[in-house]
Coordinates of C-alpha atoms and ligand atoms in Angstrom, one line a residue:
X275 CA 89.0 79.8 122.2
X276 CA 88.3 82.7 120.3
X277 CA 92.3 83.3 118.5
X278 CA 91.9 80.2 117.1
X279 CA 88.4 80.3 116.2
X280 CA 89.1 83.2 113.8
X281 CA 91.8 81.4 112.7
X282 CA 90.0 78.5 111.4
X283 CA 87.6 80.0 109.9
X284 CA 89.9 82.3 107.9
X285 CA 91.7 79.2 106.5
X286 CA 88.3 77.9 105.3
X287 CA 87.5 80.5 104.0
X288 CA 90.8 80.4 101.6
X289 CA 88.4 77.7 99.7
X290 CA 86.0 79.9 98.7
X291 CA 88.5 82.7 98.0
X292 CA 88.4 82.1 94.1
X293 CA 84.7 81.9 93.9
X294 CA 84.4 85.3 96.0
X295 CA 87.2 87.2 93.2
X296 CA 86.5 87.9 89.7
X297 CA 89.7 89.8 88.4
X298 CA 88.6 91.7 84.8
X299 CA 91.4 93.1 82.8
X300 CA 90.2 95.9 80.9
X301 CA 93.9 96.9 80.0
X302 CA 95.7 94.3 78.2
X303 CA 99.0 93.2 81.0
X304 CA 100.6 92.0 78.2
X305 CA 103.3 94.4 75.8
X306 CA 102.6 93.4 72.4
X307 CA 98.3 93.4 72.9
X308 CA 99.0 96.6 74.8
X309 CA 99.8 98.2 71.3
X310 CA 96.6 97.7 70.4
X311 CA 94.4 98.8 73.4
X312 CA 97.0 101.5 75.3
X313 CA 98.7 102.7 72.2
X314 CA 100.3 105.3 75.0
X315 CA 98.7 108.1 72.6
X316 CA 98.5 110.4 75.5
X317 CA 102.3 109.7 76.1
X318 CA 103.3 110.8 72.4
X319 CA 100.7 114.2 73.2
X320 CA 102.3 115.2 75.9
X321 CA 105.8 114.9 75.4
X322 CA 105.4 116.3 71.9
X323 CA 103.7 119.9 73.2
X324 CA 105.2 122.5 75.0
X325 CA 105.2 122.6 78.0
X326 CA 106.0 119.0 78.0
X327 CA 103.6 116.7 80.3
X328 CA 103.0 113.3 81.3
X329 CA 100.1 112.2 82.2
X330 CA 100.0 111.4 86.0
X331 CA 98.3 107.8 85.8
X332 CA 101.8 106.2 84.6
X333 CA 103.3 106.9 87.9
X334 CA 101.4 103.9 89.0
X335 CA 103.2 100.7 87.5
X336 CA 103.7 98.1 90.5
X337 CA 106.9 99.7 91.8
X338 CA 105.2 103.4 91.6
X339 CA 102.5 101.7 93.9
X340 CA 104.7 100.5 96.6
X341 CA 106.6 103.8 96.5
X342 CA 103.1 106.0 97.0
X343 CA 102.3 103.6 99.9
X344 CA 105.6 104.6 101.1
X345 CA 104.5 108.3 100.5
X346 CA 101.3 108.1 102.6
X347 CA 103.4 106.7 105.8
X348 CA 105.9 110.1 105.5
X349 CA 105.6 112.3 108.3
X350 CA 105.2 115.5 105.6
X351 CA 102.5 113.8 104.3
X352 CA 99.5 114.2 105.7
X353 CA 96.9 113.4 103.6
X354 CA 96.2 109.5 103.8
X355 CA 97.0 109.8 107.8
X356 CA 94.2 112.6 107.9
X357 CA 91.6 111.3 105.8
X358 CA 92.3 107.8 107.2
X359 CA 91.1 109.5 111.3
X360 CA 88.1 111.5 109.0
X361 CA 87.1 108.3 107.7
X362 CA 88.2 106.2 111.4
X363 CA 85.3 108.6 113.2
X364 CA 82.8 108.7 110.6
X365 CA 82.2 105.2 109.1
X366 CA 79.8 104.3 110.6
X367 CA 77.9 107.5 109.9
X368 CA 78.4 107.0 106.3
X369 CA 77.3 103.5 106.3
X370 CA 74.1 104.5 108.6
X371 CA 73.0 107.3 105.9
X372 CA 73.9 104.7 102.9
X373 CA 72.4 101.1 103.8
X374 CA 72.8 98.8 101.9
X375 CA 75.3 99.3 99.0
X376 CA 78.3 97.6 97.0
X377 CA 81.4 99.6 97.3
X378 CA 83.0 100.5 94.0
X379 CA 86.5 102.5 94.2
X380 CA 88.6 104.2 91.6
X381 CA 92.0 104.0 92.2
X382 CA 92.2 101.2 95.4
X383 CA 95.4 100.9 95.4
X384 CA 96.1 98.8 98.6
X385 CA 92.3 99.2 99.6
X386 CA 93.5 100.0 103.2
X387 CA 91.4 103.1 104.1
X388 CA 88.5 101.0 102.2
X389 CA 88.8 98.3 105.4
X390 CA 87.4 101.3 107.5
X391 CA 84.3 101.0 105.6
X392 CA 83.7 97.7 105.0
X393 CA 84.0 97.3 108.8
X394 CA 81.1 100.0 109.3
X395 CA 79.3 97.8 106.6
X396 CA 79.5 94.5 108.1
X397 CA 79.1 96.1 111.8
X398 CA 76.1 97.2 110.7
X399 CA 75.3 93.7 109.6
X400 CA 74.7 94.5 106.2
X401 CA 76.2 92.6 102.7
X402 CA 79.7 93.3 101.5
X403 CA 80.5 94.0 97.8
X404 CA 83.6 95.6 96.4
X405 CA 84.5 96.8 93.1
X406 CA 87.9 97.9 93.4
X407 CA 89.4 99.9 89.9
X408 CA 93.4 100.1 89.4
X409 CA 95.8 100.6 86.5
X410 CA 98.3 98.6 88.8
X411 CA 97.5 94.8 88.4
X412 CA 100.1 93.5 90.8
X413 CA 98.5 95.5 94.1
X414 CA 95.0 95.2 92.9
X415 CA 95.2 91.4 93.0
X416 CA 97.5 91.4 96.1
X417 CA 95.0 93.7 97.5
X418 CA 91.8 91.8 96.7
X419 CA 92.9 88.7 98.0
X420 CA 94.0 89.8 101.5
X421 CA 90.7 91.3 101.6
X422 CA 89.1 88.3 101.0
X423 CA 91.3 86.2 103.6
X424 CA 89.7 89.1 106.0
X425 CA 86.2 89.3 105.2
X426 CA 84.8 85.9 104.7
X427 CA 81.3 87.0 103.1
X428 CA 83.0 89.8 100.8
X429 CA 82.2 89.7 97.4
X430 CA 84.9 91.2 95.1
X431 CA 84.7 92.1 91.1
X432 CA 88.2 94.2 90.4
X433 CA 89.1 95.7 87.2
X434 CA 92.4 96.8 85.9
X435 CA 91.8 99.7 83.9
X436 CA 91.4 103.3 83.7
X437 CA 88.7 105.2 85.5
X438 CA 87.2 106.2 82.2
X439 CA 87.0 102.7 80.7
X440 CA 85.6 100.7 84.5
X441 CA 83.1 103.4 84.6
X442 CA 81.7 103.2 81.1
X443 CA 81.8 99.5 82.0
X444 CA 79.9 98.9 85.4
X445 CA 77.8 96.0 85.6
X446 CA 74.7 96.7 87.3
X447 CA 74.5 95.8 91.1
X448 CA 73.2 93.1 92.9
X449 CA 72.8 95.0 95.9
X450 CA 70.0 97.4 97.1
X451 CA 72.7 100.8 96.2
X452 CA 75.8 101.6 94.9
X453 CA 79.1 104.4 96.5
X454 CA 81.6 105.1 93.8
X455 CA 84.4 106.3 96.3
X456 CA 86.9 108.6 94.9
X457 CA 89.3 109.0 98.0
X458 CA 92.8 110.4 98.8
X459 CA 92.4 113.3 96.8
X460 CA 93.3 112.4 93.1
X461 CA 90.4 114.3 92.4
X462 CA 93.3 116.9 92.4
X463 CA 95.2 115.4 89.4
X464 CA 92.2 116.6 87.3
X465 CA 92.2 120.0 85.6
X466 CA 89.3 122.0 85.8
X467 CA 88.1 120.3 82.1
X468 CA 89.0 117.2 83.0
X469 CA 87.2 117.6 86.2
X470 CA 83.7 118.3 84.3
X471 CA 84.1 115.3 82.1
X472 CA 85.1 113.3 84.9
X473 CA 82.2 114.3 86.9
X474 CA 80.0 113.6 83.3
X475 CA 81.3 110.0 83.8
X476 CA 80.7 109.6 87.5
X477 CA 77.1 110.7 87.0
X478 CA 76.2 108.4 84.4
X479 CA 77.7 105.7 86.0
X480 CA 75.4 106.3 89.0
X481 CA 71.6 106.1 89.3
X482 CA 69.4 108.4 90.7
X483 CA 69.7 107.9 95.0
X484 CA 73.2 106.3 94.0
X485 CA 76.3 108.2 96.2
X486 CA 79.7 109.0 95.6
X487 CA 81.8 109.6 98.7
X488 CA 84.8 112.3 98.0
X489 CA 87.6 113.1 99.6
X490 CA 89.6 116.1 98.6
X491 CA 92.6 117.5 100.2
X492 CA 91.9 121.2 101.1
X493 CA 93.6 124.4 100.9
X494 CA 96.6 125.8 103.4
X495 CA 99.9 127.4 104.1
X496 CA 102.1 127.1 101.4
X497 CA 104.9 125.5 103.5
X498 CA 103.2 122.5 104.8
X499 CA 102.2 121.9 101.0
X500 CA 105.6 122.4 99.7
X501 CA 106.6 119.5 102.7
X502 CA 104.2 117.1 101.8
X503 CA 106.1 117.0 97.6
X504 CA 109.3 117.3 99.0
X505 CA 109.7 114.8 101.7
X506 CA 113.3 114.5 103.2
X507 CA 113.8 110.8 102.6
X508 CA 113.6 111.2 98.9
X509 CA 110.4 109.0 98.4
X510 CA 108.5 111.3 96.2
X511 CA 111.2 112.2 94.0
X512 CA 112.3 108.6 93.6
X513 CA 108.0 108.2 93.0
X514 CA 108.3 111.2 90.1
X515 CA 111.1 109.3 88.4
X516 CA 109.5 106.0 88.6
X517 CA 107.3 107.3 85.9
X518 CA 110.3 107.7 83.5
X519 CA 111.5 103.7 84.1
X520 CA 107.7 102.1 83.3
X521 CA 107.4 104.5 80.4
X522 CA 110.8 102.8 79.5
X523 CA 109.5 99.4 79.9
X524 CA 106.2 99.8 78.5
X525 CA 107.4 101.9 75.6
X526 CA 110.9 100.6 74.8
X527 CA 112.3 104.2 76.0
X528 CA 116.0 104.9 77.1
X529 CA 115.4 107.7 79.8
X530 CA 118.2 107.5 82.0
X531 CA 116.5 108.6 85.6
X532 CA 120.1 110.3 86.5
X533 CA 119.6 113.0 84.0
X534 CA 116.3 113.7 85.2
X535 CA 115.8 115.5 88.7
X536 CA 112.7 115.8 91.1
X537 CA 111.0 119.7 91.0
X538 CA 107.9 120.4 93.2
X539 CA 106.1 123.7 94.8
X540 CA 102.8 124.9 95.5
X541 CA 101.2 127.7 93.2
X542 CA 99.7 129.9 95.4
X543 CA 97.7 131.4 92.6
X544 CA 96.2 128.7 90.9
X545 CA 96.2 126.5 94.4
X546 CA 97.6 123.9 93.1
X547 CA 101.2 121.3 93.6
X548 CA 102.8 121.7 90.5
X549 CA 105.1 118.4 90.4
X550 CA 107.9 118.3 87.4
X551 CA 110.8 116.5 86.1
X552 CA 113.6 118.5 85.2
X553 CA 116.7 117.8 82.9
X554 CA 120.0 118.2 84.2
X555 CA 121.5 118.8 80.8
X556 CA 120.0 118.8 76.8
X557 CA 119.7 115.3 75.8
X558 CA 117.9 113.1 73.6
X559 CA 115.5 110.1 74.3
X560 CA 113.4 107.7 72.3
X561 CA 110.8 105.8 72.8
X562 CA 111.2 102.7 70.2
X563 CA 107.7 101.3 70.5
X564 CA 105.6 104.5 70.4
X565 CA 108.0 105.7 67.1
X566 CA 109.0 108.9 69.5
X567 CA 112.1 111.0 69.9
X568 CA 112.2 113.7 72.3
X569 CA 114.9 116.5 72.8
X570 CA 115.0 118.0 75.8
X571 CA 116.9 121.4 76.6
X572 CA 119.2 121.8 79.5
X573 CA 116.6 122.9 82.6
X574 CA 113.3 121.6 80.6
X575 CA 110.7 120.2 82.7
X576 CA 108.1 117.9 82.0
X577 CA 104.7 118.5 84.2
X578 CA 104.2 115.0 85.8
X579 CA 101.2 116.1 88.5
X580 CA 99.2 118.6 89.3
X581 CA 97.5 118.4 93.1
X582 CA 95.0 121.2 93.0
X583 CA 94.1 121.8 96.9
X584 CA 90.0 122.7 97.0
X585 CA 88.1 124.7 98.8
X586 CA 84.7 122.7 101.0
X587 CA 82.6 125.3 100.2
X588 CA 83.3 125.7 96.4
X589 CA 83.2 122.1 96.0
X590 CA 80.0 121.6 97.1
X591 CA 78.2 124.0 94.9
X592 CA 80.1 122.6 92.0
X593 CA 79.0 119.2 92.7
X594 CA 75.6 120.6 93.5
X595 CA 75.7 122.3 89.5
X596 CA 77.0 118.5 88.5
X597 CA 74.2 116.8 89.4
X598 CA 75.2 115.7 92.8
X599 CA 73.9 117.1 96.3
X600 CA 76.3 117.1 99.0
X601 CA 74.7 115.6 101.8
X602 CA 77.2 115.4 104.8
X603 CA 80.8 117.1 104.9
X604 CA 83.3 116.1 107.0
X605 CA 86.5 117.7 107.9
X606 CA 89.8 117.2 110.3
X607 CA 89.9 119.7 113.2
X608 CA 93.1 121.6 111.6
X609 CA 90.6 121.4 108.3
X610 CA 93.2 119.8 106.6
X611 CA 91.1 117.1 104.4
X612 CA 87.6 116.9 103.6
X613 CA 85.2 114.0 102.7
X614 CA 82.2 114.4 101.2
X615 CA 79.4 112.1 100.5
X616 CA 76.4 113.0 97.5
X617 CA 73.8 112.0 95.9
X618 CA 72.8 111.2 92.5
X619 CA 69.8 113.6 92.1
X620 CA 67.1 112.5 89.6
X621 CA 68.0 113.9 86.0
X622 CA 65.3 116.7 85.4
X623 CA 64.1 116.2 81.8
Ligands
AVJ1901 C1 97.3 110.2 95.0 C2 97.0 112.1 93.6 C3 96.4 112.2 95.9 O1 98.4 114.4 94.7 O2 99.0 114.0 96.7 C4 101.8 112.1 96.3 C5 99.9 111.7 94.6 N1 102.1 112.9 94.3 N2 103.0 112.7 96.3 C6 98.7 113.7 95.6 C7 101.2 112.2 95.0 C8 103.1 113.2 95.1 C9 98.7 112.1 95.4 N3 97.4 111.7 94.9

């Protein structure tokens, strides 16, 4: 019988779960090494310059996971359900222009639009590797190993790091081509500069005929943006003030998240979300391990996120001036989210 045929086979497979995961930890998970390696630097930066900012990778602590997984399933939020249908019709067509080629993803998270490809890949027949890169250990190792219960020949090497540090650190693959897939749009937490540096990383990560598979969430009316940051159930205001409790923990800080208030809008101008934390009143906090007191003014904000919203055509001939030629775009019918796959063009010398 085939129900429990499958699920045999995915209890044997447990066995070899251990021998299919490699787990490298590239930031230290524990406080007092975590001084040495993640001296939360950018922390003291931003909070000491005005404007005051926070850089938006320290919304992702375990609990900041959960609660953006919580964000993708909102009804305002229609970026993970759009890409997810983009990705749900195309697949295969990826996979077909590809072959071969180990899957390496920045920012996995719970690796479940990831699923859609590694099904295209294994339809196809071909082998499955997957690199997946997070700053959250708990859901990268939760993720990794469900994938492994699901895909009995998947191969996986994940590393909890930064995007900066995994891609400086790539081991070369054992397959026949590599996809560094930079999905959901965080693409859009990047400023311009950053953005060009990012892209300097990417493409010396890759090797020439290598891909990278973008998706980027795309300009429209300002009221559907302002929706999708300010959600009426309160999950991405109690996702912006997570950030304040894990710099807490990780930094010994004593931000109390009821004097801090949720602030989000689209900037028409510069296309971009513009997510904040405001204080209610003038107050002082400290962060003990990072030597750092802050004053804040009554109304101040701190700049957690920026989610810039692109434009298909604009991003292909930067990515074109980057080194990478667009080779397929796809898009939803309301043109709501794009995906894009390049490729690494040989480096004229
Ligand atoms: C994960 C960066 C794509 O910008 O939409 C969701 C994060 N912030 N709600 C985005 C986020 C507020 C998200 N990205």
């Amino acid at each position: 019988m085939s129900i429990s045929k499958t699920a045999s086979s995915k209890i044997s497979s447990q066995y070899t779960i251990e021998k299919r995961l490699q787990i490298e930890h590239l930031l230290s998970p524990t406080p007092s090494e975590l001084n040495k390696l993640d001296p939360g630097g950018d922390v003291v930066q931003g909070l000491t310059q005005t404007p005051k900012t926070l850089p938006p990778r320290y919304f992702y602590d375990d609990k900041g996971s959960q609660l953006f997984e919580q964000i993708c399933e909102l009804p305002e939020y229609y970026l993970t359900r759009t890409e997810t249908a983009i990705l749900q019709e195309y697949a295969g067509e990826i996979a077909q222009m590809t072959g071969e080629c180990e899957l390496v993803e920045l920012g996995s998270g719970s690796s479940t639009k990831t699923r859609i490809l590694l099904n295209a890949y294994q339809d196809m027949g071909k082998k499955l590797s997957y690199v997946p890169i997070d700053v959250s250990a708990g859901i990268l190792e939760s993720s990794a190993r469900e994938l492994l219960v699901d895909y009995p020949s998947l191969q996986v090497h994940a590393k909890c790091s930064t995007y900066e540090l995994a891609l400086a650190r790539l081991s070369p693959t054992g397959l026949s081509s590599r996809m560094i897939c930079f999905i959901g749009s965080t693409l859009g937490n990047l400023t311009p500069e950053e953005c060009d540096r990012f892209f300097s990383q990417i493409t010396n990560a890759l090797q020439s005929g290598e891909y990278l598979l973008l998706g980027i969430d795309l300009a429209k009316p300002k009221h559907l943006l302002d929706a999708a940051y300010n959600d009426s159930c309160g999950v991405t205001a109690a996702f912006n003030l997570n950030m304040l409790e894990h710099l807490n923990r990780r930094f010994e800080g004593n931000f109390d998240i009821s004097e801090f208030e949720h602030w989000a809008f689209y900037n028409e101008t510069q296309q971009q979300i513009e997510m904040h934390l405001r204080s209610k009143r003038s107050q002082t906090i400290q962060l003990r391990a990072l030597d750092l007191t802050v004053e804040f003014s009554s109304g101040e904000t701190i700049l957690t996120e920026i989610s810039r919203k692109f434009d298909l055509k604009t991003m292909q001939q930067y990515l074109q001036t980057q080194g990478l030629k667009p080779l397929q775009v796809w898009t939803d019918q309301q043109q709501w989210f794009g995906l894009l796959l390049c490729q690494m063009q040989p480096s004229v010398s």
